[in-house]
Amino acid sequence: MQTTNKKLGERVLHAVLYEACAMALLVPLAALVMQKDMLHMGALALMMSTAAMLWNMVFNSLFERVERRFQWRRTAGVRCLHALGFEGGLVVLLVPLAAWWLNSSYWQAFLLDLGFFVFFLPYTYVFNWLYDHLRERFVARRSLSAAVE
């Protein structure tokens, strides 16, 4: 699969879909595991989600530039590199936020973030693979419709 030049609107759609699906899965699970109410964990998830969406758009834009420059194809190895880079950046951004919101130590927040990492690493890989394939089908169908008209 080749990389493409995505416009800002599509980047926003991608980031919002990514976060909305993740929150629907993760907030109830985190509230249960952390023994916090859904509202408290939901607020943290919303803050983390906002930071992650901004990081998603910036990181994906930069990563796609690297892909174009080195003419990478989206192989399993490149997808793993993408997921690791994305999640690694989130650790730097989100551990201080979680420590502050949960009134915990950085160590406890880091352990929580490791739990999120265990969830998000495969989630990021699968979500982006699925998004790319659905996007490719949509673009092909759209191109076919335009050619017929």
PDB file of N, CA and C in Angstrom, residues 54-134:
ATOM      1  N   LEU A  54      -4.056  15.484  18.937  1.00  0.00           N
ATOM      2  CA  LEU A  54      -3.095  16.449  18.405  1.00  0.00           C
ATOM      3  C   LEU A  54      -1.785  15.753  18.043  1.00  0.00           C
ATOM      4  N   TRP A  55      -1.309  14.878  18.912  1.00  0.00           N
ATOM      5  CA  TRP A  55      -0.095  14.114  18.648  1.00  0.00           C
ATOM      6  C   TRP A  55      -0.283  13.222  17.425  1.00  0.00           C
ATOM      7  N   ASN A  56      -1.458  12.612  17.288  1.00  0.00           N
ATOM      8  CA  ASN A  56      -1.763  11.754  16.154  1.00  0.00           C
ATOM      9  C   ASN A  56      -1.571  12.508  14.842  1.00  0.00           C
ATOM     10  N   MET A  57      -2.143  13.696  14.752  1.00  0.00           N
ATOM     11  CA  MET A  57      -2.044  14.465  13.504  1.00  0.00           C
ATOM     12  C   MET A  57      -0.604  14.891  13.220  1.00  0.00           C
ATOM     13  N   VAL A  58       0.090  15.368  14.257  1.00  0.00           N
ATOM     14  CA  VAL A  58       1.475  15.797  14.072  1.00  0.00           C
ATOM     15  C   VAL A  58       2.358  14.598  13.728  1.00  0.00           C
ATOM     16  N   PHE A  59       2.258  13.531  14.513  1.00  0.00           N
ATOM     17  CA  PHE A  59       3.112  12.366  14.303  1.00  0.00           C
ATOM     18  C   PHE A  59       2.865  11.733  12.935  1.00  0.00           C
ATOM     19  N   ASN A  60       1.599  11.532  12.565  1.00  0.00           N
ATOM     20  CA  ASN A  60       1.308  10.906  11.275  1.00  0.00           C
ATOM     21  C   ASN A  60       1.792  11.748  10.110  1.00  0.00           C
ATOM     22  N   SER A  61       1.664  13.053  10.219  1.00  0.00           N
ATOM     23  CA  SER A  61       2.164  13.933   9.173  1.00  0.00           C
ATOM     24  C   SER A  61       3.677  13.794   9.017  1.00  0.00           C
ATOM     25  N   LEU A  62       4.388  13.815  10.148  1.00  0.00           N
ATOM     26  CA  LEU A  62       5.849  13.659  10.107  1.00  0.00           C
ATOM     27  C   LEU A  62       6.254  12.271   9.623  1.00  0.00           C
ATOM     28  N   PHE A  63       5.561  11.243  10.098  1.00  0.00           N
ATOM     29  CA  PHE A  63       5.891   9.878   9.707  1.00  0.00           C
ATOM     30  C   PHE A  63       5.683   9.680   8.204  1.00  0.00           C
ATOM     31  N   GLU A  64       4.600  10.238   7.670  1.00  0.00           N
ATOM     32  CA  GLU A  64       4.344  10.096   6.238  1.00  0.00           C
ATOM     33  C   GLU A  64       5.378  10.841   5.399  1.00  0.00           C
ATOM     34  N   ARG A  65       5.905  11.947   5.906  1.00  0.00           N
ATOM     35  CA  ARG A  65       7.012  12.621   5.206  1.00  0.00           C
ATOM     36  C   ARG A  65       8.232  11.714   5.136  1.00  0.00           C
ATOM     37  N   VAL A  66       8.524  11.050   6.261  1.00  0.00           N
ATOM     38  CA  VAL A  66       9.658  10.114   6.281  1.00  0.00           C
ATOM     39  C   VAL A  66       9.397   8.973   5.302  1.00  0.00           C
ATOM     40  N   GLU A  67       8.162   8.455   5.295  1.00  0.00           N
ATOM     41  CA  GLU A  67       7.811   7.383   4.346  1.00  0.00           C
ATOM     42  C   GLU A  67       8.062   7.820   2.904  1.00  0.00           C
ATOM     43  N   ARG A  68       7.623   9.010   2.556  1.00  0.00           N
ATOM     44  CA  ARG A  68       7.817   9.492   1.184  1.00  0.00           C
ATOM     45  C   ARG A  68       9.294   9.699   0.876  1.00  0.00           C
ATOM     46  N   ARG A  69      10.005  10.285   1.827  1.00  0.00           N
ATOM     47  CA  ARG A  69      11.424  10.575   1.583  1.00  0.00           C
ATOM     48  C   ARG A  69      12.225   9.305   1.333  1.00  0.00           C
ATOM     49  N   PHE A  70      11.955   8.263   2.127  1.00  0.00           N
ATOM     50  CA  PHE A  70      12.701   7.013   1.990  1.00  0.00           C
ATOM     51  C   PHE A  70      11.966   5.977   1.151  1.00  0.00           C
ATOM     52  N   GLN A  71      10.818   6.369   0.585  1.00  0.00           N
ATOM     53  CA  GLN A  71      10.008   5.505  -0.282  1.00  0.00           C
ATOM     54  C   GLN A  71       9.661   4.184   0.401  1.00  0.00           C
ATOM     55  N   TRP A  72       9.251   4.291   1.655  1.00  0.00           N
ATOM     56  CA  TRP A  72       8.835   3.106   2.400  1.00  0.00           C
ATOM     57  C   TRP A  72       7.453   2.673   1.957  1.00  0.00           C
ATOM     58  N   ARG A  73       7.212   1.405   2.001  1.00  0.00           N
ATOM     59  CA  ARG A  73       5.874   0.843   1.829  1.00  0.00           C
ATOM     60  C   ARG A  73       5.381   0.451   3.217  1.00  0.00           C
ATOM     61  N   ARG A  74       4.085   0.381   3.396  1.00  0.00           N
ATOM     62  CA  ARG A  74       3.525   0.077   4.721  1.00  0.00           C
ATOM     63  C   ARG A  74       3.528  -1.426   4.982  1.00  0.00           C
ATOM     64  N   THR A  75       4.716  -1.913   5.218  1.00  0.00           N
ATOM     65  CA  THR A  75       4.883  -3.321   5.568  1.00  0.00           C
ATOM     66  C   THR A  75       4.594  -3.494   7.056  1.00  0.00           C
ATOM     67  N   ALA A  76       4.604  -4.734   7.495  1.00  0.00           N
ATOM     68  CA  ALA A  76       4.385  -4.998   8.923  1.00  0.00           C
ATOM     69  C   ALA A  76       5.457  -4.301   9.761  1.00  0.00           C
ATOM     70  N   GLY A  77       6.707  -4.324   9.308  1.00  0.00           N
ATOM     71  CA  GLY A  77       7.780  -3.672  10.052  1.00  0.00           C
ATOM     72  C   GLY A  77       7.593  -2.165  10.155  1.00  0.00           C
ATOM     73  N   VAL A  78       7.196  -1.537   9.065  1.00  0.00           N
ATOM     74  CA  VAL A  78       6.958  -0.087   9.073  1.00  0.00           C
ATOM     75  C   VAL A  78       5.766   0.238   9.973  1.00  0.00           C
ATOM     76  N   ARG A  79       4.729  -0.602   9.938  1.00  0.00           N
ATOM     77  CA  ARG A  79       3.566  -0.383  10.812  1.00  0.00           C
ATOM     78  C   ARG A  79       3.962  -0.528  12.284  1.00  0.00           C
ATOM     79  N   CYS A  80       4.835  -1.471  12.592  1.00  0.00           N
ATOM     80  CA  CYS A  80       5.306  -1.626  13.972  1.00  0.00           C
ATOM     81  C   CYS A  80       6.126  -0.410  14.401  1.00  0.00           C
ATOM     82  N   LEU A  81       6.987   0.078  13.520  1.00  0.00           N
ATOM     83  CA  LEU A  81       7.775   1.276  13.804  1.00  0.00           C
ATOM     84  C   LEU A  81       6.849   2.467  14.047  1.00  0.00           C
ATOM     85  N   HIS A  82       5.812   2.582  13.231  1.00  0.00           N
ATOM     86  CA  HIS A  82       4.835   3.656  13.388  1.00  0.00           C
ATOM     87  C   HIS A  82       4.147   3.569  14.754  1.00  0.00           C
ATOM     88  N   ALA A  83       3.668   2.387  15.110  1.00  0.00           N
ATOM     89  CA  ALA A  83       2.951   2.210  16.380  1.00  0.00           C
ATOM     90  C   ALA A  83       3.864   2.487  17.572  1.00  0.00           C
ATOM     91  N   LEU A  84       5.097   2.002  17.531  1.00  0.00           N
ATOM     92  CA  LEU A  84       6.043   2.241  18.627  1.00  0.00           C
ATOM     93  C   LEU A  84       6.377   3.722  18.775  1.00  0.00           C
ATOM     94  N   GLY A  85       6.608   4.408  17.664  1.00  0.00           N
ATOM     95  CA  GLY A  85       6.911   5.837  17.711  1.00  0.00           C
ATOM     96  C   GLY A  85       5.749   6.646  18.250  1.00  0.00           C
ATOM     97  N   PHE A  86       4.558   6.314  17.790  1.00  0.00           N
ATOM     98  CA  PHE A  86       3.370   7.026  18.250  1.00  0.00           C
ATOM     99  C   PHE A  86       3.166   6.833  19.745  1.00  0.00           C
ATOM    100  N   GLU A  87       3.198   5.597  20.202  1.00  0.00           N
ATOM    101  CA  GLU A  87       2.962   5.305  21.618  1.00  0.00           C
ATOM    102  C   GLU A  87       4.083   5.829  22.501  1.00  0.00           C
ATOM    103  N   GLY A  88       5.324   5.779  22.028  1.00  0.00           N
ATOM    104  CA  GLY A  88       6.440   6.323  22.802  1.00  0.00           C
ATOM    105  C   GLY A  88       6.286   7.817  23.052  1.00  0.00           C
ATOM    106  N   GLY A  89       5.843   8.544  22.036  1.00  0.00           N
ATOM    107  CA  GLY A  89       5.594   9.979  22.200  1.00  0.00           C
ATOM    108  C   GLY A  89       4.483  10.256  23.198  1.00  0.00           C
ATOM    109  N   LEU A  90       3.482   9.393  23.195  1.00  0.00           N
ATOM    110  CA  LEU A  90       2.376   9.577  24.140  1.00  0.00           C
ATOM    111  C   LEU A  90       2.813   9.383  25.592  1.00  0.00           C
ATOM    112  N   VAL A  91       3.746   8.482  25.836  1.00  0.00           N
ATOM    113  CA  VAL A  91       4.241   8.287  27.202  1.00  0.00           C
ATOM    114  C   VAL A  91       4.804   9.599  27.733  1.00  0.00           C
ATOM    115  N   VAL A  92       5.585  10.266  26.926  1.00  0.00           N
ATOM    116  CA  VAL A  92       6.209  11.528  27.335  1.00  0.00           C
ATOM    117  C   VAL A  92       5.146  12.589  27.612  1.00  0.00           C
ATOM    118  N   LEU A  93       4.084  12.598  26.832  1.00  0.00           N
ATOM    119  CA  LEU A  93       3.039  13.602  26.992  1.00  0.00           C
ATOM    120  C   LEU A  93       2.065  13.297  28.128  1.00  0.00           C
ATOM    121  N   LEU A  94       1.710  12.023  28.300  1.00  0.00           N
ATOM    122  CA  LEU A  94       0.560  11.695  29.135  1.00  0.00           C
ATOM    123  C   LEU A  94       0.863  11.270  30.566  1.00  0.00           C
ATOM    124  N   VAL A  95       2.057  10.807  30.863  1.00  0.00           N
ATOM    125  CA  VAL A  95       2.361  10.392  32.244  1.00  0.00           C
ATOM    126  C   VAL A  95       2.215  11.561  33.219  1.00  0.00           C
ATOM    127  N   PRO A  96       2.766  12.737  32.915  1.00  0.00           N
ATOM    128  CA  PRO A  96       2.562  13.852  33.863  1.00  0.00           C
ATOM    129  C   PRO A  96       1.079  14.231  34.030  1.00  0.00           C
ATOM    130  N   LEU A  97       0.317  14.166  32.966  1.00  0.00           N
ATOM    131  CA  LEU A  97      -1.114  14.476  33.043  1.00  0.00           C
ATOM    132  C   LEU A  97      -1.844  13.479  33.941  1.00  0.00           C
ATOM    133  N   ALA A  98      -1.589  12.202  33.761  1.00  0.00           N
ATOM    134  CA  ALA A  98      -2.249  11.172  34.575  1.00  0.00           C
ATOM    135  C   ALA A  98      -1.846  11.290  36.043  1.00  0.00           C
ATOM    136  N   ALA A  99      -0.574  11.560  36.314  1.00  0.00           N
ATOM    137  CA  ALA A  99      -0.110  11.712  37.705  1.00  0.00           C
ATOM    138  C   ALA A  99      -0.831  12.870  38.377  1.00  0.00           C
ATOM    139  N   TRP A 100      -0.970  13.963  37.674  1.00  0.00           N
ATOM    140  CA  TRP A 100      -1.660  15.128  38.240  1.00  0.00           C
ATOM    141  C   TRP A 100      -3.141  14.822  38.474  1.00  0.00           C
ATOM    142  N   TRP A 101      -3.846  14.295  37.479  1.00  0.00           N
ATOM    143  CA  TRP A 101      -5.287  14.074  37.579  1.00  0.00           C
ATOM    144  C   TRP A 101      -5.644  13.029  38.632  1.00  0.00           C
ATOM    145  N   LEU A 102      -4.851  11.981  38.723  1.00  0.00           N
ATOM    146  CA  LEU A 102      -5.140  10.910  39.675  1.00  0.00           C
ATOM    147  C   LEU A 102      -4.477  11.142  41.023  1.00  0.00           C
ATOM    148  N   ASN A 103      -3.755  12.264  41.140  1.00  0.00           N
ATOM    149  CA  ASN A 103      -3.046  12.588  42.368  1.00  0.00           C
ATOM    150  C   ASN A 103      -2.169  11.409  42.799  1.00  0.00           C
ATOM    151  N   SER A 104      -1.380  10.955  41.867  1.00  0.00           N
ATOM    152  CA  SER A 104      -0.517   9.796  42.111  1.00  0.00           C
ATOM    153  C   SER A 104       0.922  10.153  41.766  1.00  0.00           C
ATOM    154  N   SER A 105       1.806   9.230  42.036  1.00  0.00           N
ATOM    155  CA  SER A 105       3.213   9.445  41.695  1.00  0.00           C
ATOM    156  C   SER A 105       3.411   9.247  40.188  1.00  0.00           C
ATOM    157  N   TYR A 106       4.534   9.737  39.711  1.00  0.00           N
ATOM    158  CA  TYR A 106       4.867   9.509  38.301  1.00  0.00           C
ATOM    159  C   TYR A 106       5.024   8.012  38.031  1.00  0.00           C
ATOM    160  N   TRP A 107       5.528   7.274  39.002  1.00  0.00           N
ATOM    161  CA  TRP A 107       5.693   5.837  38.846  1.00  0.00           C
ATOM    162  C   TRP A 107       4.329   5.155  38.653  1.00  0.00           C
ATOM    163  N   GLN A 108       3.366   5.513  39.504  1.00  0.00           N
ATOM    164  CA  GLN A 108       2.027   4.925  39.375  1.00  0.00           C
ATOM    165  C   GLN A 108       1.391   5.328  38.043  1.00  0.00           C
ATOM    166  N   ALA A 109       1.579   6.586  37.667  1.00  0.00           N
ATOM    167  CA  ALA A 109       1.042   7.049  36.383  1.00  0.00           C
ATOM    168  C   ALA A 109       1.733   6.332  35.218  1.00  0.00           C
ATOM    169  N   PHE A 110       3.026   6.086  35.366  1.00  0.00           N
ATOM    170  CA  PHE A 110       3.757   5.352  34.339  1.00  0.00           C
ATOM    171  C   PHE A 110       3.235   3.921  34.225  1.00  0.00           C
ATOM    172  N   LEU A 111       2.967   3.284  35.361  1.00  0.00           N
ATOM    173  CA  LEU A 111       2.402   1.921  35.332  1.00  0.00           C
ATOM    174  C   LEU A 111       1.022   1.912  34.675  1.00  0.00           C
ATOM    175  N   LEU A 112       0.212   2.915  34.974  1.00  0.00           N
ATOM    176  CA  LEU A 112      -1.079   3.033  34.309  1.00  0.00           C
ATOM    177  C   LEU A 112      -0.876   3.205  32.809  1.00  0.00           C
ATOM    178  N   ASP A 113       0.081   4.043  32.447  1.00  0.00           N
ATOM    179  CA  ASP A 113       0.360   4.268  31.032  1.00  0.00           C
ATOM    180  C   ASP A 113       0.864   2.994  30.365  1.00  0.00           C
ATOM    181  N   LEU A 114       1.615   2.178  31.100  1.00  0.00           N
ATOM    182  CA  LEU A 114       2.038   0.884  30.534  1.00  0.00           C
ATOM    183  C   LEU A 114       0.825   0.001  30.235  1.00  0.00           C
ATOM    184  N   GLY A 115      -0.153   0.048  31.118  1.00  0.00           N
ATOM    185  CA  GLY A 115      -1.391  -0.681  30.855  1.00  0.00           C
ATOM    186  C   GLY A 115      -2.082  -0.160  29.609  1.00  0.00           C
ATOM    187  N   PHE A 116      -2.112   1.160  29.455  1.00  0.00           N
ATOM    188  CA  PHE A 116      -2.687   1.747  28.243  1.00  0.00           C
ATOM    189  C   PHE A 116      -1.878   1.330  27.023  1.00  0.00           C
ATOM    190  N   PHE A 117      -0.551   1.282  27.174  1.00  0.00           N
ATOM    191  CA  PHE A 117       0.323   0.883  26.078  1.00  0.00           C
ATOM    192  C   PHE A 117       0.003  -0.543  25.626  1.00  0.00           C
ATOM    193  N   VAL A 118      -0.212  -1.429  26.582  1.00  0.00           N
ATOM    194  CA  VAL A 118      -0.556  -2.819  26.251  1.00  0.00           C
ATOM    195  C   VAL A 118      -1.845  -2.859  25.432  1.00  0.00           C
ATOM    196  N   PHE A 119      -2.766  -1.964  25.745  1.00  0.00           N
ATOM    197  CA  PHE A 119      -3.998  -1.874  24.958  1.00  0.00           C
ATOM    198  C   PHE A 119      -3.747  -1.200  23.610  1.00  0.00           C
ATOM    199  N   PHE A 120      -3.075  -0.040  23.648  1.00  0.00           N
ATOM    200  CA  PHE A 120      -2.984   0.786  22.449  1.00  0.00           C
ATOM    201  C   PHE A 120      -2.001   0.298  21.397  1.00  0.00           C
ATOM    202  N   LEU A 121      -0.979  -0.423  21.765  1.00  0.00           N
ATOM    203  CA  LEU A 121      -0.031  -0.863  20.743  1.00  0.00           C
ATOM    204  C   LEU A 121      -0.711  -1.750  19.700  1.00  0.00           C
ATOM    205  N   PRO A 122      -1.376  -2.822  20.100  1.00  0.00           N
ATOM    206  CA  PRO A 122      -2.076  -3.593  19.058  1.00  0.00           C
ATOM    207  C   PRO A 122      -3.275  -2.834  18.480  1.00  0.00           C
ATOM    208  N   TYR A 123      -3.942  -2.030  19.311  1.00  0.00           N
ATOM    209  CA  TYR A 123      -5.086  -1.257  18.817  1.00  0.00           C
ATOM    210  C   TYR A 123      -4.647  -0.306  17.700  1.00  0.00           C
ATOM    211  N   THR A 124      -3.524   0.395  17.900  1.00  0.00           N
ATOM    212  CA  THR A 124      -3.012   1.326  16.898  1.00  0.00           C
ATOM    213  C   THR A 124      -2.708   0.607  15.590  1.00  0.00           C
ATOM    214  N   TYR A 125      -2.059  -0.527  15.699  1.00  0.00           N
ATOM    215  CA  TYR A 125      -1.720  -1.307  14.504  1.00  0.00           C
ATOM    216  C   TYR A 125      -2.994  -1.731  13.761  1.00  0.00           C
ATOM    217  N   VAL A 126      -3.934  -2.325  14.480  1.00  0.00           N
ATOM    218  CA  VAL A 126      -5.157  -2.848  13.858  1.00  0.00           C
ATOM    219  C   VAL A 126      -6.027  -1.712  13.329  1.00  0.00           C
ATOM    220  N   PHE A 127      -6.195  -0.654  14.117  1.00  0.00           N
ATOM    221  CA  PHE A 127      -7.035   0.456  13.663  1.00  0.00           C
ATOM    222  C   PHE A 127      -6.492   1.051  12.379  1.00  0.00           C
ATOM    223  N   ASN A 128      -5.183   1.337  12.327  1.00  0.00           N
ATOM    224  CA  ASN A 128      -4.606   1.960  11.136  1.00  0.00           C
ATOM    225  C   ASN A 128      -4.621   1.028   9.934  1.00  0.00           C
ATOM    226  N   TRP A 129      -4.409  -0.256  10.152  1.00  0.00           N
ATOM    227  CA  TRP A 129      -4.500  -1.221   9.059  1.00  0.00           C
ATOM    228  C   TRP A 129      -5.916  -1.228   8.492  1.00  0.00           C
ATOM    229  N   LEU A 130      -6.899  -1.302   9.383  1.00  0.00           N
ATOM    230  CA  LEU A 130      -8.300  -1.319   8.959  1.00  0.00           C
ATOM    231  C   LEU A 130      -8.670  -0.004   8.270  1.00  0.00           C
ATOM    232  N   TYR A 131      -8.272   1.115   8.841  1.00  0.00           N
ATOM    233  CA  TYR A 131      -8.565   2.420   8.251  1.00  0.00           C
ATOM    234  C   TYR A 131      -7.976   2.513   6.846  1.00  0.00           C
ATOM    235  N   ASP A 132      -6.712   2.130   6.694  1.00  0.00           N
ATOM    236  CA  ASP A 132      -6.056   2.203   5.380  1.00  0.00           C
ATOM    237  C   ASP A 132      -6.780   1.350   4.346  1.00  0.00           C
ATOM    238  N   HIS A 133      -7.167   0.158   4.731  1.00  0.00           N
ATOM    239  CA  HIS A 133      -7.848  -0.727   3.781  1.00  0.00           C
ATOM    240  C   HIS A 133      -9.251  -0.218   3.437  1.00  0.00           C
ATOM    241  N   LEU A 134      -9.985   0.265   4.430  1.00  0.00           N
ATOM    242  CA  LEU A 134     -11.306   0.820   4.143  1.00  0.00           C
ATOM    243  C   LEU A 134     -11.193   2.093   3.305  1.00  0.00           C
TER     244      LEU A 134
END
